[in-house]
Coordinates of C-alpha atoms in Angstrom, one line a residue:
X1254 CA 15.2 24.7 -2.5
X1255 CA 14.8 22.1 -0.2
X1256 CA 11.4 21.4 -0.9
X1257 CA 12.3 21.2 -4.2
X1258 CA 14.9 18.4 -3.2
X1259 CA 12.9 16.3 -1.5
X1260 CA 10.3 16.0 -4.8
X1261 CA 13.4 15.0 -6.1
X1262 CA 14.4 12.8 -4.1
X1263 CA 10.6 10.9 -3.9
X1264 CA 10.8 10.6 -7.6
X1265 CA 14.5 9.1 -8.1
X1266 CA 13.6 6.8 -4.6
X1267 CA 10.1 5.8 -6.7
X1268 CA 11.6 5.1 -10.0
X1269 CA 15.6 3.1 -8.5
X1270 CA 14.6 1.6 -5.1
X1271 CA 10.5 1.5 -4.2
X1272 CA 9.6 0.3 -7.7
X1273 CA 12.0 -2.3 -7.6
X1274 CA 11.4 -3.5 -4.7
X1275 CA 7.5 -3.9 -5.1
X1276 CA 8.1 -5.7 -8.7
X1277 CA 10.7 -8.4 -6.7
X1278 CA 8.3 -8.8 -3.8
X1279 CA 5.2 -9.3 -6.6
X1280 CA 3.2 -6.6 -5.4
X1281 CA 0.6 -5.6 -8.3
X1282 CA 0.6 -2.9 -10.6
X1283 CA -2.8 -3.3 -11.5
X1284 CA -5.3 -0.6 -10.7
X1285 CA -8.9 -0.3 -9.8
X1286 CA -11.3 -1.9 -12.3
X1287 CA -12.0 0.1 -15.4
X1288 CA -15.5 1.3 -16.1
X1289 CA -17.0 -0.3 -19.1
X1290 CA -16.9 2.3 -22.2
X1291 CA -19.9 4.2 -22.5
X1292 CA -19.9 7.4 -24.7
X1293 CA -22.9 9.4 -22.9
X1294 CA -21.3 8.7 -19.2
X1295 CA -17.7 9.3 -20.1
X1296 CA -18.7 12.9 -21.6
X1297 CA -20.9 14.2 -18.6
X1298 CA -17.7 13.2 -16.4
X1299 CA -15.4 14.9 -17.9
X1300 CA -17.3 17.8 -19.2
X1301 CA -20.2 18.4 -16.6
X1302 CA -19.5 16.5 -13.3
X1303 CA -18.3 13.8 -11.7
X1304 CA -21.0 13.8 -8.9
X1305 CA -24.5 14.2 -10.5
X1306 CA -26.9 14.8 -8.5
X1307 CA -30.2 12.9 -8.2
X1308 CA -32.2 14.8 -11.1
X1309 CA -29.3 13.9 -13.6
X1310 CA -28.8 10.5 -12.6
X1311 CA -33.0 10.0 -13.4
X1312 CA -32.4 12.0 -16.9
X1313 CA -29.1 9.8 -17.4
X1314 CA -31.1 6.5 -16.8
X1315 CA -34.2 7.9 -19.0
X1316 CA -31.5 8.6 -21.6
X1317 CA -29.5 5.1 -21.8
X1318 CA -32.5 2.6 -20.0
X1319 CA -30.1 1.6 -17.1
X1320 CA -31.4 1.8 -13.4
X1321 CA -30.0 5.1 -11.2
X1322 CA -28.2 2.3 -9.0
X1323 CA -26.1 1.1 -11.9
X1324 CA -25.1 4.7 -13.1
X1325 CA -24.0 6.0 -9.4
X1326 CA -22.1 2.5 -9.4
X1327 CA -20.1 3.5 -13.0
X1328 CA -19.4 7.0 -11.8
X1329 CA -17.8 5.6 -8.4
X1330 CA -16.0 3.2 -11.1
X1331 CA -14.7 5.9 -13.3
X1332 CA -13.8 8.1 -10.4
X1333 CA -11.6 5.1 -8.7
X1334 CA -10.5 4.6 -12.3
X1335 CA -8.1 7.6 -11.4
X1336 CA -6.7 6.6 -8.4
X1337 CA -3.0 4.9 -8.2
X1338 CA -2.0 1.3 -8.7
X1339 CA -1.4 -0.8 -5.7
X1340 CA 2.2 -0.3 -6.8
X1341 CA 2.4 3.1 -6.6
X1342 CA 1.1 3.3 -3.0
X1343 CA 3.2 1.1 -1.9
X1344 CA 6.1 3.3 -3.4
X1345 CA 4.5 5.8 -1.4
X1346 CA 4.5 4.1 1.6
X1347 CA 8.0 3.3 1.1
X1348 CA 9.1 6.5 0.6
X1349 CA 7.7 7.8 4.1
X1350 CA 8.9 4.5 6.0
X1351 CA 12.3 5.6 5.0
X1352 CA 12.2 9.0 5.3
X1353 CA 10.2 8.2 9.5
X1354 CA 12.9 5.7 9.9
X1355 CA 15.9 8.0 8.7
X1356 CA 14.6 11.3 11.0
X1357 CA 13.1 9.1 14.1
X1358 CA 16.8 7.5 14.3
X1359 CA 18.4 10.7 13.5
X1360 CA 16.0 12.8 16.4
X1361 CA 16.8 9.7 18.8
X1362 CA 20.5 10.0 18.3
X1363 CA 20.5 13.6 18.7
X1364 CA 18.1 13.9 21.7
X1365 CA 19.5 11.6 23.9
X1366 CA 22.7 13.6 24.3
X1367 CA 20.6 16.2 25.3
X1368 CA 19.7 17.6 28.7
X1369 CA 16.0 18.3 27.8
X1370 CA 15.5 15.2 26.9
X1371 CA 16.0 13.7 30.7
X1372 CA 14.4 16.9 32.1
X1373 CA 11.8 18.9 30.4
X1374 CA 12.4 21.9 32.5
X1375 CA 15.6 22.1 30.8
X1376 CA 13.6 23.3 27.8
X1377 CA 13.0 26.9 29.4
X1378 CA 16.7 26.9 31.0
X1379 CA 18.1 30.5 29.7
X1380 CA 15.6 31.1 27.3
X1381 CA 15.4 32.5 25.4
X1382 CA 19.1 33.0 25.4
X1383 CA 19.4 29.4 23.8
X1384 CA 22.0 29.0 20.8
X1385 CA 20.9 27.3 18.2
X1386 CA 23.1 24.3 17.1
X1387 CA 23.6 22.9 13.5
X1388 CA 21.8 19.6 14.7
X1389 CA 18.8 21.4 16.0
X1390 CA 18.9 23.7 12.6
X1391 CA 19.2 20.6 10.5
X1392 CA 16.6 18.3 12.4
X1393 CA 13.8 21.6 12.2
X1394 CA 14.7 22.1 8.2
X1395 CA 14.4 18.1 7.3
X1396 CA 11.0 18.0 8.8
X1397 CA 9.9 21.9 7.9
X1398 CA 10.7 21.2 3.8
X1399 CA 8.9 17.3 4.4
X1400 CA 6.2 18.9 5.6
X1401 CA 5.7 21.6 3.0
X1402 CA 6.1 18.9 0.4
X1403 CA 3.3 16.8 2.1
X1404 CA 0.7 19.8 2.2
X1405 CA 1.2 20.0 -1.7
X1406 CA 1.6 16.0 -2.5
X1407 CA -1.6 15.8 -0.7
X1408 CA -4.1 17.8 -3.6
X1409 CA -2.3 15.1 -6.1
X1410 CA -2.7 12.0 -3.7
X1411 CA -5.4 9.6 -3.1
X1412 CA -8.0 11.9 -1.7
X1413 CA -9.4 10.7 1.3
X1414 CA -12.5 10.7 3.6
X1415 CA -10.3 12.8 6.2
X1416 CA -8.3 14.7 3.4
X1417 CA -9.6 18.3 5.5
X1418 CA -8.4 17.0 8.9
X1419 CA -5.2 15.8 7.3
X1420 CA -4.5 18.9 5.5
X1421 CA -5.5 21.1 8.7
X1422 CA -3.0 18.7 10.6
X1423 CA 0.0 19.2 7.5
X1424 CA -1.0 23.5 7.9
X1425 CA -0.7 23.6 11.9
X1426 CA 2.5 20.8 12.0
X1427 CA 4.0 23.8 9.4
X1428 CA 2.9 27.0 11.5
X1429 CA 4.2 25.2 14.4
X1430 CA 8.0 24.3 13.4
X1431 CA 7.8 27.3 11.8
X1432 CA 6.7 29.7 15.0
X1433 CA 9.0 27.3 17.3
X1434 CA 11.8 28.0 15.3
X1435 CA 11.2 32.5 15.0
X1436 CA 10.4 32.5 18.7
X1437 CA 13.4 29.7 19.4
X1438 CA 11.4 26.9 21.0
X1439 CA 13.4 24.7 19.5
X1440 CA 13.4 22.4 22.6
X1441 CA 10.8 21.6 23.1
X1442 CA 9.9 21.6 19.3
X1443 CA 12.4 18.5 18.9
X1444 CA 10.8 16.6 21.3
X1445 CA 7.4 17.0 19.8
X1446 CA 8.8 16.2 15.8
X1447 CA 10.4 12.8 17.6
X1448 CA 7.4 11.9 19.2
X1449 CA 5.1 11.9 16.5
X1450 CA 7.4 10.4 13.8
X1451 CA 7.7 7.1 16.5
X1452 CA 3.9 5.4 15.2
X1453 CA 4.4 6.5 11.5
X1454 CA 7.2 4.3 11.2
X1455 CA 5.0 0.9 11.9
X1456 CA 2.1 2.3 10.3
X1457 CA 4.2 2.4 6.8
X1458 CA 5.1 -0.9 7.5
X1459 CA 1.5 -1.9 8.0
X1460 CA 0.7 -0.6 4.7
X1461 CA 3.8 -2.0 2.8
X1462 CA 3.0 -5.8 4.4
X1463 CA -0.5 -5.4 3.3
X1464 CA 0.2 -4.6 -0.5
X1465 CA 2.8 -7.4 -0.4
X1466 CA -0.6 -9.4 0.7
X1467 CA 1.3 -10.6 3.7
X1468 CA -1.9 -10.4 6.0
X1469 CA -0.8 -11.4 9.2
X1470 CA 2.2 -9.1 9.5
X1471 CA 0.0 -6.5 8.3
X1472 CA -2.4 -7.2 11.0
X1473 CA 0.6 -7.5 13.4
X1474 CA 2.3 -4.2 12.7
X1475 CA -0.9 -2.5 12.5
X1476 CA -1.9 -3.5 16.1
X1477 CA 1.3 -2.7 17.2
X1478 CA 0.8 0.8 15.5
X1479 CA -2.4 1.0 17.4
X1480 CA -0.6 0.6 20.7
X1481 CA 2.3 3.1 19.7
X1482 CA 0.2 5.9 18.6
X1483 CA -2.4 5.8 21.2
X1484 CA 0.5 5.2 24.4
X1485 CA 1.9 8.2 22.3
X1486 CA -0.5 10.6 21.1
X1487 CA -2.9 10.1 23.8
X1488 CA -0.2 9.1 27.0
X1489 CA 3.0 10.7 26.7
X1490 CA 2.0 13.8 24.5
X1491 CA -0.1 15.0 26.9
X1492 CA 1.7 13.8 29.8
X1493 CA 5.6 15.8 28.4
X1494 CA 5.2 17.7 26.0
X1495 CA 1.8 19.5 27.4
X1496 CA 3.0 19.5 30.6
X1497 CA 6.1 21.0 30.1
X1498 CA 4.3 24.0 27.6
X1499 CA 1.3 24.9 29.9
X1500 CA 3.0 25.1 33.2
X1501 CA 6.9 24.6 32.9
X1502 CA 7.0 27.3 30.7
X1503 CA 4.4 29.3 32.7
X1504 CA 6.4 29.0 35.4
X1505 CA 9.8 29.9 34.2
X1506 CA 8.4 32.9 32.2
X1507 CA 4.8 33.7 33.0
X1508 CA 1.9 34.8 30.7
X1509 CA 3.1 36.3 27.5
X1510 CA 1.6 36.0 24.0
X1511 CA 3.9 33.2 22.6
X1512 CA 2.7 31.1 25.6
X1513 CA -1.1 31.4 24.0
X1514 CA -0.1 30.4 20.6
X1515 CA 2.1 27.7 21.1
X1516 CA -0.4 26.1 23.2
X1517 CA -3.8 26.5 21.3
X1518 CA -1.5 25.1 18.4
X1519 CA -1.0 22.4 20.2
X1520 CA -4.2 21.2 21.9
X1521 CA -5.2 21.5 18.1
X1522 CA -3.1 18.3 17.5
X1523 CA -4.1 17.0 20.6
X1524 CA -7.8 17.5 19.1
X1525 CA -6.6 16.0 16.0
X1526 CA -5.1 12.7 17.7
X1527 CA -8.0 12.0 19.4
X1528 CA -9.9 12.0 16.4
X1529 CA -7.7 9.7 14.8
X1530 CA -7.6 7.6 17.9
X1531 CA -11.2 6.8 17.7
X1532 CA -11.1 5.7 14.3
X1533 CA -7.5 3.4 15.4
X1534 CA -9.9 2.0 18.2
X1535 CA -12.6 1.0 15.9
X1536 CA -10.4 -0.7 13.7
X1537 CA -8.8 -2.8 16.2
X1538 CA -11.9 -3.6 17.5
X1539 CA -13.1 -5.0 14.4
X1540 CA -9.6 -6.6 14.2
X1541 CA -10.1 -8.6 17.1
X1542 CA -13.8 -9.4 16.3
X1543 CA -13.2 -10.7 13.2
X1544 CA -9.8 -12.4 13.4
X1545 CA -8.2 -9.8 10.8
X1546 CA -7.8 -6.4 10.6
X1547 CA -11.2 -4.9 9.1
X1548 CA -11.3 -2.4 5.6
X1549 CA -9.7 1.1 6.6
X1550 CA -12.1 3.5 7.4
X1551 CA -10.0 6.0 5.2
X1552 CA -10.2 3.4 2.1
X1553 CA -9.5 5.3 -0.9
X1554 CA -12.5 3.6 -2.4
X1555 CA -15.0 6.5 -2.8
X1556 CA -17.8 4.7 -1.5
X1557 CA -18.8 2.2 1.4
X1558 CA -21.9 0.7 -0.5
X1559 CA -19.9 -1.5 -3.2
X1560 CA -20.4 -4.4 -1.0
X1561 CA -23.8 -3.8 -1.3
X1562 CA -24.1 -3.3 -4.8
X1563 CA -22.2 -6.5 -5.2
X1564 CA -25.0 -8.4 -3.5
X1565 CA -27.5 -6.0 -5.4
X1566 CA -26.1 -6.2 -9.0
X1567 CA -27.6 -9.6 -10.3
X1568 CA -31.3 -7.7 -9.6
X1569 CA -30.5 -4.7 -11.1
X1570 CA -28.6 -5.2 -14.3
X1571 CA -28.1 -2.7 -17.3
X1572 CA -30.2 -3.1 -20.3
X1573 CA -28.3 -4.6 -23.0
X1574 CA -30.0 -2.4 -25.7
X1575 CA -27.4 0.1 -25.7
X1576 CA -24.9 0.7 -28.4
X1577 CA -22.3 0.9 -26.1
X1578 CA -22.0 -2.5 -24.4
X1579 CA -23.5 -4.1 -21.5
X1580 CA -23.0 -4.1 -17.7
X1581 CA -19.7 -6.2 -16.3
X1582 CA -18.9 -7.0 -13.0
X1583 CA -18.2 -4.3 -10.4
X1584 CA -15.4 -4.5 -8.1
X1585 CA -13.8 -2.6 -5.0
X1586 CA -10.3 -0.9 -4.8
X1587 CA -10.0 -1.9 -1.1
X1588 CA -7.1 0.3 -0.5
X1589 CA -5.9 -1.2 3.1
X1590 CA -7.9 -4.4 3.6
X1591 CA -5.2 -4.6 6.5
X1592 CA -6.2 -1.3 7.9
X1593 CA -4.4 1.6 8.6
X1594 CA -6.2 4.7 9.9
X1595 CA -4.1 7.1 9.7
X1596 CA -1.4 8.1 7.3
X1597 CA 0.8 11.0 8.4
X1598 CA 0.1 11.5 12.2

């Protein structure tokens, strides 16, 4: 049901408030560029495949007299042809800057009146004799059903070039709530949900300020999300929250099969963030290089060589001799020229 309700919810925020807001700040509805018509092409995409291999793109170019290069280039073309409009993601982005913003305040107000919060050890204090309070029910059930609703959004998404790591991180972020919640680590399981909702929060902004072409806050925000995640992910995850699971709770109730599964859950994230880390880094780097942040690494442009091709294209044009039309310019769908890395932590 409540899964259910936050679909809901997504669609009647996209349609009354995200849309909206993108149409009054002028943020473009147009998508990627639209691969010129071509009768042949269009019926081995969406009949055969849309990645042919090298031995079909050389029959392809026998078969219409165009060069392999300019064939690849109108599949990657008709492939971005699917993806969403610049105003749809940033409805999308608007729709998880809210919903980080709502629970990160929510977590914050809730936490602070906690013991836990102050002293981790509090965490294992009468466990696992702990009562379970409406807050704590309501705070694991908000982010169990957004989670859920992520894993499934993410096969109708953009797909991107980390879409396995992101959908490994959605599963263990859902077997985690979920096995904190049976076994009644609940503690400790709200200081690990606040934590990691803290850098989403500016990297949605990041991504909002870029669609609205407003580079330099996007290249603001997203340095700033840079220092947030890393001081977070890579500095006080490890520092709290591992601390308190590897040898707080060994201490307070020794070795015991919940301890081993909690934990290699979440070194898994810890994995998972300094994957995502790296990438952060790079971008930053390139940021500072360069006097703007550089294209995302996790573009939702399908391939890396358009720049190339661009530079490429006058040498290697189509032959006009076809019946149905000639070659056109190619473009890119640069989906965070500001740069984001990562999406969802």
């Amino acid at each position: 049901f409540t899964i259910s309700f936050f679909f809901s919810l997504h669609s009647l925020s996209f349609r009354f408030i995200a849309k909206p807001c993108a149409l009054g700040l002028k943020v473009q509805a147009n998508g990627p560029q639209k691969a010129q018509p071509n009768a042949i092409l269009e019926k081995v995409f969406t009949a055969i495949t849309k990645h042919p291999d090298e031995k079909r793109l050389e029959g392809l170019s026998k078969q219409l007299d165009w060069d392999v290069r300019s064939i690849q280039r109108w599949f990657r073309q008709r492939r971005n042809q699917e993806k969403p409009s610049t105003l749809t993601k940033f409805c999308e982005s608007m729709w998880r800057f809210t919903f980080y913003l709502y629970i990160f305040t929510y977590g914050v107000r809730f936490l602070k009146k906690t013991p836990w919060l102050w002293n981790t050890r509090q965490c294992w204090n009468g466990y696992p004799n702990q009562p379970l309070t409406p807050d704590i029910h309501y705070y694991y059930l908000v982010e169990l059903s957004f989670y859920w609703s992520l894993m499934f959004s993410q096969f109708v998404d953009v797909r991107r070039k980390d879409f396995v790591i992101m959908f490994t991180h959605h599963v263990v972020t859902v077997i985690l709530i979920t096995f904190s919640y049976i076994t009644n680590l609940t503690r400790v399981g709200t200081l690990t949900l606040c934590l990691h909702d803290m850098a989403d929060i500016v990297l949605e902004a990041a991504k909002m300020a870029n669609y609205c072409k407003c580079q330099k806050l996007s290249d603001l925000l997203f340095l700033s999300f840079a220092i947030v995640f890393i001081v977070s992910r890579l500095g006080i995850y490890p520092l709290w929250i591992l601390n308190t699971t590897l040898f707080e709770l060994y201490e307070a109730l020794g070795n015991y099969p919940a301890w081993w599964v909690l934990n290699m859950m979440l070194a898994l994230l810890q994995v998972l963030h300094c994957f995502w880390s790296y990438l952060i880094i790079k971008a930053a780097y390139k940021a500072i290089s360069k006097g703007k942040v550089a294209k995302d690494d996790r573009s939702d442009i399908e391939s890396s060589s358009d720049e190339e091709d661009t530079g490429s294209r006058s040498k290697t044009p189509h032959s006009t001799a076809t019946t149905n039309g000639t070659g056109g310019t190619n473009g890119t769908n640069g989906y965070l020229t500001g740069g984001a890395c990562s999406e969802e932590h």
